[in-house]
Amino acid sequence: MNLLESIGGTAIAYMGAALAAALACVGSAKGTGITGEAGAGLITEDPSKSGKVMILQVIPGTQGLYGFVIFFLAFLKISGAGDISLINGAAVAFACLPIAIGGLMSAIAQGKVAAASINILAKKPDDWSKGMIMCIVVEFYAILCLLASFLMLNAIAL
């Protein structure tokens, strides 16, 4: 019996679901942290901009939410299926990878863009929405990862 067969399909499926939530949330924590560091400096100089700073800081947090949505959908699929074959467990795990990896990477990238947008807010407060648009461009790819994972999960019949 090889290692994968001894682990079982159900465990591999749960691992994929866990990675979807964990990696996307790690990326969001990193991205919101990067933005928060930049925002803290601006708020100490001009507390009236704290609302706009908070909006920019929240944006990289959406990937963690997307990862949790896929975790939840995978968890519901797995928990209602009983014993899952190795092939189906691997299918669930692979279906969770787009948001796991895409969420991790895009949240960090978006945090950097949001931090740069705080510089726009500091120097040209009327142009801060331009920074928001740049953040939305990164968000688009996180949404594509969410959709890829969602569509693949829905295509799996357990």
PDB file of C-alpha atoms in Angstrom:
ATOM      1  CA  MET A   1       0.000   0.000   0.000  1.00  0.00           C
ATOM      2  CA  ASN A   2       1.468   3.335  -0.934  1.00  0.00           C
ATOM      3  CA  LEU A   3       1.487   6.467   1.176  1.00  0.00           C
ATOM      4  CA  LEU A   4      -1.378   8.216  -0.629  1.00  0.00           C
ATOM      5  CA  GLU A   5      -3.674   5.215  -0.278  1.00  0.00           C
ATOM      6  CA  SER A   6      -2.906   5.031   3.443  1.00  0.00           C
ATOM      7  CA  ILE A   7      -3.791   8.715   3.859  1.00  0.00           C
ATOM      8  CA  GLY A   8      -7.053   8.360   1.960  1.00  0.00           C
ATOM      9  CA  GLY A   9      -9.022  10.572  -0.361  1.00  0.00           C
ATOM     10  CA  THR A  10     -11.015  12.216   2.403  1.00  0.00           C
ATOM     11  CA  ALA A  11      -7.883  13.463   4.160  1.00  0.00           C
ATOM     12  CA  ILE A  12      -6.434  14.784   0.908  1.00  0.00           C
ATOM     13  CA  ALA A  13      -9.698  16.607   0.175  1.00  0.00           C
ATOM     14  CA  TYR A  14      -9.670  18.181   3.655  1.00  0.00           C
ATOM     15  CA  MET A  15      -6.048  19.216   3.097  1.00  0.00           C
ATOM     16  CA  GLY A  16      -7.070  21.058  -0.092  1.00  0.00           C
ATOM     17  CA  ALA A  17      -9.909  22.804   1.709  1.00  0.00           C
ATOM     18  CA  ALA A  18      -7.575  23.793   4.548  1.00  0.00           C
ATOM     19  CA  LEU A  19      -5.020  25.171   2.089  1.00  0.00           C
ATOM     20  CA  ALA A  20      -7.692  27.299   0.392  1.00  0.00           C
ATOM     21  CA  ALA A  21      -8.517  29.029   3.664  1.00  0.00           C
ATOM     22  CA  ALA A  22      -5.037  29.076   5.182  1.00  0.00           C
ATOM     23  CA  LEU A  23      -3.015  30.382   2.245  1.00  0.00           C
ATOM     24  CA  ALA A  24      -5.589  32.975   1.184  1.00  0.00           C
ATOM     25  CA  CYS A  25      -5.860  34.195   4.786  1.00  0.00           C
ATOM     26  CA  VAL A  26      -2.077  34.342   5.181  1.00  0.00           C
ATOM     27  CA  GLY A  27      -1.922  36.458   2.023  1.00  0.00           C
ATOM     28  CA  SER A  28      -4.659  38.746   3.330  1.00  0.00           C
ATOM     29  CA  ALA A  29      -2.941  39.114   6.685  1.00  0.00           C
ATOM     30  CA  LYS A  30       0.293  40.034   4.933  1.00  0.00           C
ATOM     31  CA  GLY A  31      -1.435  42.410   2.482  1.00  0.00           C
ATOM     32  CA  THR A  32      -3.486  44.200   5.117  1.00  0.00           C
ATOM     33  CA  GLY A  33      -0.365  44.411   7.284  1.00  0.00           C
ATOM     34  CA  ILE A  34       1.638  46.067   4.516  1.00  0.00           C
ATOM     35  CA  THR A  35      -1.167  48.562   3.966  1.00  0.00           C
ATOM     36  CA  GLY A  36      -1.610  49.136   7.684  1.00  0.00           C
ATOM     37  CA  GLU A  37       2.052  49.996   8.106  1.00  0.00           C
ATOM     38  CA  ALA A  38       1.804  52.618   5.372  1.00  0.00           C
ATOM     39  CA  GLY A  39      -1.502  53.926   6.711  1.00  0.00           C
ATOM     40  CA  ALA A  40      -0.298  54.299  10.281  1.00  0.00           C
ATOM     41  CA  GLY A  41       2.286  56.848   9.208  1.00  0.00           C
ATOM     42  CA  LEU A  42      -0.266  58.929   7.339  1.00  0.00           C
ATOM     43  CA  ILE A  43      -2.818  58.821  10.146  1.00  0.00           C
ATOM     44  CA  THR A  44      -0.265  60.139  12.649  1.00  0.00           C
ATOM     45  CA  GLU A  45       0.288  63.140  10.366  1.00  0.00           C
ATOM     46  CA  ASP A  46      -3.347  63.644   9.310  1.00  0.00           C
ATOM     47  CA  PRO A  47      -5.981  61.775  11.374  1.00  0.00           C
ATOM     48  CA  SER A  48      -8.774  63.105   9.130  1.00  0.00           C
ATOM     49  CA  LYS A  49      -7.682  60.609   6.445  1.00  0.00           C
ATOM     50  CA  SER A  50      -8.210  57.564   8.653  1.00  0.00           C
ATOM     51  CA  GLY A  51     -11.483  56.558   6.954  1.00  0.00           C
ATOM     52  CA  LYS A  52      -9.899  56.409   3.506  1.00  0.00           C
ATOM     53  CA  VAL A  53      -6.858  54.605   4.923  1.00  0.00           C
ATOM     54  CA  MET A  54      -9.140  51.981   6.468  1.00  0.00           C
ATOM     55  CA  ILE A  55     -10.904  51.438   3.145  1.00  0.00           C
ATOM     56  CA  LEU A  56      -7.561  50.867   1.431  1.00  0.00           C
ATOM     57  CA  GLN A  57      -6.421  48.530   4.198  1.00  0.00           C
ATOM     58  CA  VAL A  58      -9.517  46.332   3.969  1.00  0.00           C
ATOM     59  CA  ILE A  59      -9.159  45.703   0.232  1.00  0.00           C
ATOM     60  CA  PRO A  60      -6.395  43.025   0.471  1.00  0.00           C
ATOM     61  CA  GLY A  61      -8.541  41.207   3.028  1.00  0.00           C
ATOM     62  CA  THR A  62     -11.045  40.009   0.460  1.00  0.00           C
ATOM     63  CA  GLN A  63      -8.820  37.138  -0.663  1.00  0.00           C
ATOM     64  CA  GLY A  64      -9.046  35.608   2.805  1.00  0.00           C
ATOM     65  CA  LEU A  65     -12.809  35.771   2.515  1.00  0.00           C
ATOM     66  CA  TYR A  66     -12.683  34.117  -0.917  1.00  0.00           C
ATOM     67  CA  GLY A  67     -10.475  31.349   0.461  1.00  0.00           C
ATOM     68  CA  PHE A  68     -12.903  30.780   3.306  1.00  0.00           C
ATOM     69  CA  VAL A  69     -15.839  30.567   0.889  1.00  0.00           C
ATOM     70  CA  ILE A  70     -14.063  27.826  -1.072  1.00  0.00           C
ATOM     71  CA  PHE A  71     -13.086  26.089   2.180  1.00  0.00           C
ATOM     72  CA  PHE A  72     -16.728  26.135   3.260  1.00  0.00           C
ATOM     73  CA  LEU A  73     -18.011  24.799  -0.066  1.00  0.00           C
ATOM     74  CA  ALA A  74     -15.364  22.067  -0.131  1.00  0.00           C
ATOM     75  CA  PHE A  75     -16.066  21.203   3.511  1.00  0.00           C
ATOM     76  CA  LEU A  76     -19.783  20.804   2.792  1.00  0.00           C
ATOM     77  CA  LYS A  77     -19.031  18.623  -0.233  1.00  0.00           C
ATOM     78  CA  ILE A  78     -16.560  16.449   1.711  1.00  0.00           C
ATOM     79  CA  SER A  79     -18.569  16.075   4.909  1.00  0.00           C
ATOM     80  CA  GLY A  80     -21.659  14.918   3.038  1.00  0.00           C
ATOM     81  CA  ALA A  81     -19.853  12.358   0.904  1.00  0.00           C
ATOM     82  CA  GLY A  82     -18.729   9.688   3.337  1.00  0.00           C
ATOM     83  CA  ASP A  83     -15.556   7.841   2.324  1.00  0.00           C
ATOM     84  CA  ILE A  84     -13.956   9.596  -0.667  1.00  0.00           C
ATOM     85  CA  SER A  85     -11.752   7.826  -3.199  1.00  0.00           C
ATOM     86  CA  LEU A  86      -8.173   8.911  -3.683  1.00  0.00           C
ATOM     87  CA  ILE A  87      -8.974  10.298  -7.149  1.00  0.00           C
ATOM     88  CA  ASN A  88     -11.931  12.345  -5.914  1.00  0.00           C
ATOM     89  CA  GLY A  89      -9.995  13.567  -2.879  1.00  0.00           C
ATOM     90  CA  ALA A  90      -7.199  14.743  -5.145  1.00  0.00           C
ATOM     91  CA  ALA A  91      -9.769  16.416  -7.422  1.00  0.00           C
ATOM     92  CA  VAL A  92     -11.163  18.399  -4.482  1.00  0.00           C
ATOM     93  CA  ALA A  93      -7.657  19.337  -3.336  1.00  0.00           C
ATOM     94  CA  PHE A  94      -6.644  20.497  -6.816  1.00  0.00           C
ATOM     95  CA  ALA A  95      -9.895  22.447  -7.174  1.00  0.00           C
ATOM     96  CA  CYS A  96      -8.963  24.406  -4.050  1.00  0.00           C
ATOM     97  CA  LEU A  97      -5.505  25.348  -5.332  1.00  0.00           C
ATOM     98  CA  PRO A  98      -6.407  28.334  -7.554  1.00  0.00           C
ATOM     99  CA  ILE A  99      -7.767  30.383  -4.655  1.00  0.00           C
ATOM    100  CA  ALA A 100      -5.142  29.035  -2.254  1.00  0.00           C
ATOM    101  CA  ILE A 101      -2.190  30.123  -4.392  1.00  0.00           C
ATOM    102  CA  GLY A 102      -3.902  32.970  -6.234  1.00  0.00           C
ATOM    103  CA  GLY A 103      -5.339  34.339  -3.005  1.00  0.00           C
ATOM    104  CA  LEU A 104      -1.961  34.229  -1.286  1.00  0.00           C
ATOM    105  CA  MET A 105      -0.102  35.983  -4.080  1.00  0.00           C
ATOM    106  CA  SER A 106      -2.751  38.521  -5.089  1.00  0.00           C
ATOM    107  CA  ALA A 107      -3.415  39.644  -1.509  1.00  0.00           C
ATOM    108  CA  ILE A 108       0.248  40.425  -0.982  1.00  0.00           C
ATOM    109  CA  ALA A 109       0.468  42.218  -4.336  1.00  0.00           C
ATOM    110  CA  GLN A 110      -2.715  44.116  -3.571  1.00  0.00           C
ATOM    111  CA  GLY A 111      -1.343  45.142  -0.189  1.00  0.00           C
ATOM    112  CA  LYS A 112       1.641  46.698  -1.925  1.00  0.00           C
ATOM    113  CA  VAL A 113      -0.615  48.536  -4.381  1.00  0.00           C
ATOM    114  CA  ALA A 114      -2.857  49.721  -1.529  1.00  0.00           C
ATOM    115  CA  ALA A 115       0.216  50.950   0.382  1.00  0.00           C
ATOM    116  CA  ALA A 116       1.296  52.905  -2.687  1.00  0.00           C
ATOM    117  CA  SER A 117      -2.250  54.274  -2.909  1.00  0.00           C
ATOM    118  CA  ILE A 118      -1.848  55.637   0.602  1.00  0.00           C
ATOM    119  CA  ASN A 119       1.035  57.692  -0.772  1.00  0.00           C
ATOM    120  CA  ILE A 120      -1.372  59.113  -3.353  1.00  0.00           C
ATOM    121  CA  LEU A 121      -3.802  59.921  -0.540  1.00  0.00           C
ATOM    122  CA  ALA A 122      -1.016  61.687   1.393  1.00  0.00           C
ATOM    123  CA  LYS A 123       0.244  63.794  -1.517  1.00  0.00           C
ATOM    124  CA  LYS A 124      -2.889  64.324  -3.648  1.00  0.00           C
ATOM    125  CA  PRO A 125      -5.960  63.556  -1.527  1.00  0.00           C
ATOM    126  CA  ASP A 126      -8.374  64.337  -4.363  1.00  0.00           C
ATOM    127  CA  ASP A 127      -6.769  61.620  -6.532  1.00  0.00           C
ATOM    128  CA  TRP A 128      -6.966  58.762  -4.013  1.00  0.00           C
ATOM    129  CA  SER A 129      -9.640  57.014  -6.092  1.00  0.00           C
ATOM    130  CA  LYS A 130      -6.981  56.383  -8.756  1.00  0.00           C
ATOM    131  CA  GLY A 131      -5.224  54.176  -6.233  1.00  0.00           C
ATOM    132  CA  MET A 132      -8.493  52.342  -5.588  1.00  0.00           C
ATOM    133  CA  ILE A 133      -8.756  51.571  -9.305  1.00  0.00           C
ATOM    134  CA  MET A 134      -5.245  50.110  -9.262  1.00  0.00           C
ATOM    135  CA  CYS A 135      -6.270  47.899  -6.340  1.00  0.00           C
ATOM    136  CA  ILE A 136      -9.330  46.728  -8.263  1.00  0.00           C
ATOM    137  CA  VAL A 137      -7.136  45.559 -11.132  1.00  0.00           C
ATOM    138  CA  VAL A 138      -5.374  43.158  -8.746  1.00  0.00           C
ATOM    139  CA  GLU A 139      -8.722  42.128  -7.237  1.00  0.00           C
ATOM    140  CA  PHE A 140      -9.903  40.994 -10.669  1.00  0.00           C
ATOM    141  CA  TYR A 141      -7.340  38.187 -10.668  1.00  0.00           C
ATOM    142  CA  ALA A 142      -8.304  37.089  -7.171  1.00  0.00           C
ATOM    143  CA  ILE A 143     -11.907  36.866  -8.384  1.00  0.00           C
ATOM    144  CA  LEU A 144     -10.796  34.751 -11.351  1.00  0.00           C
ATOM    145  CA  CYS A 145      -9.083  32.362  -8.919  1.00  0.00           C
ATOM    146  CA  LEU A 146     -12.242  32.225  -6.805  1.00  0.00           C
ATOM    147  CA  LEU A 147     -14.310  31.407  -9.881  1.00  0.00           C
ATOM    148  CA  ALA A 148     -11.870  28.744 -11.070  1.00  0.00           C
ATOM    149  CA  SER A 149     -11.984  26.976  -7.699  1.00  0.00           C
ATOM    150  CA  PHE A 150     -15.758  27.340  -7.483  1.00  0.00           C
ATOM    151  CA  LEU A 151     -16.378  25.931 -10.961  1.00  0.00           C
ATOM    152  CA  MET A 152     -14.000  22.999 -10.459  1.00  0.00           C
ATOM    153  CA  LEU A 153     -15.521  22.139  -7.073  1.00  0.00           C
ATOM    154  CA  ASN A 154     -19.017  22.187  -8.522  1.00  0.00           C
ATOM    155  CA  ALA A 155     -17.949  19.858 -11.335  1.00  0.00           C
ATOM    156  CA  ILE A 156     -16.822  17.147  -8.898  1.00  0.00           C
ATOM    157  CA  ALA A 157     -19.413  14.493  -8.151  1.00  0.00           C
ATOM    158  CA  LEU A 158     -18.621  12.655  -4.925  1.00  0.00           C
TER     159      LEU A 158
END
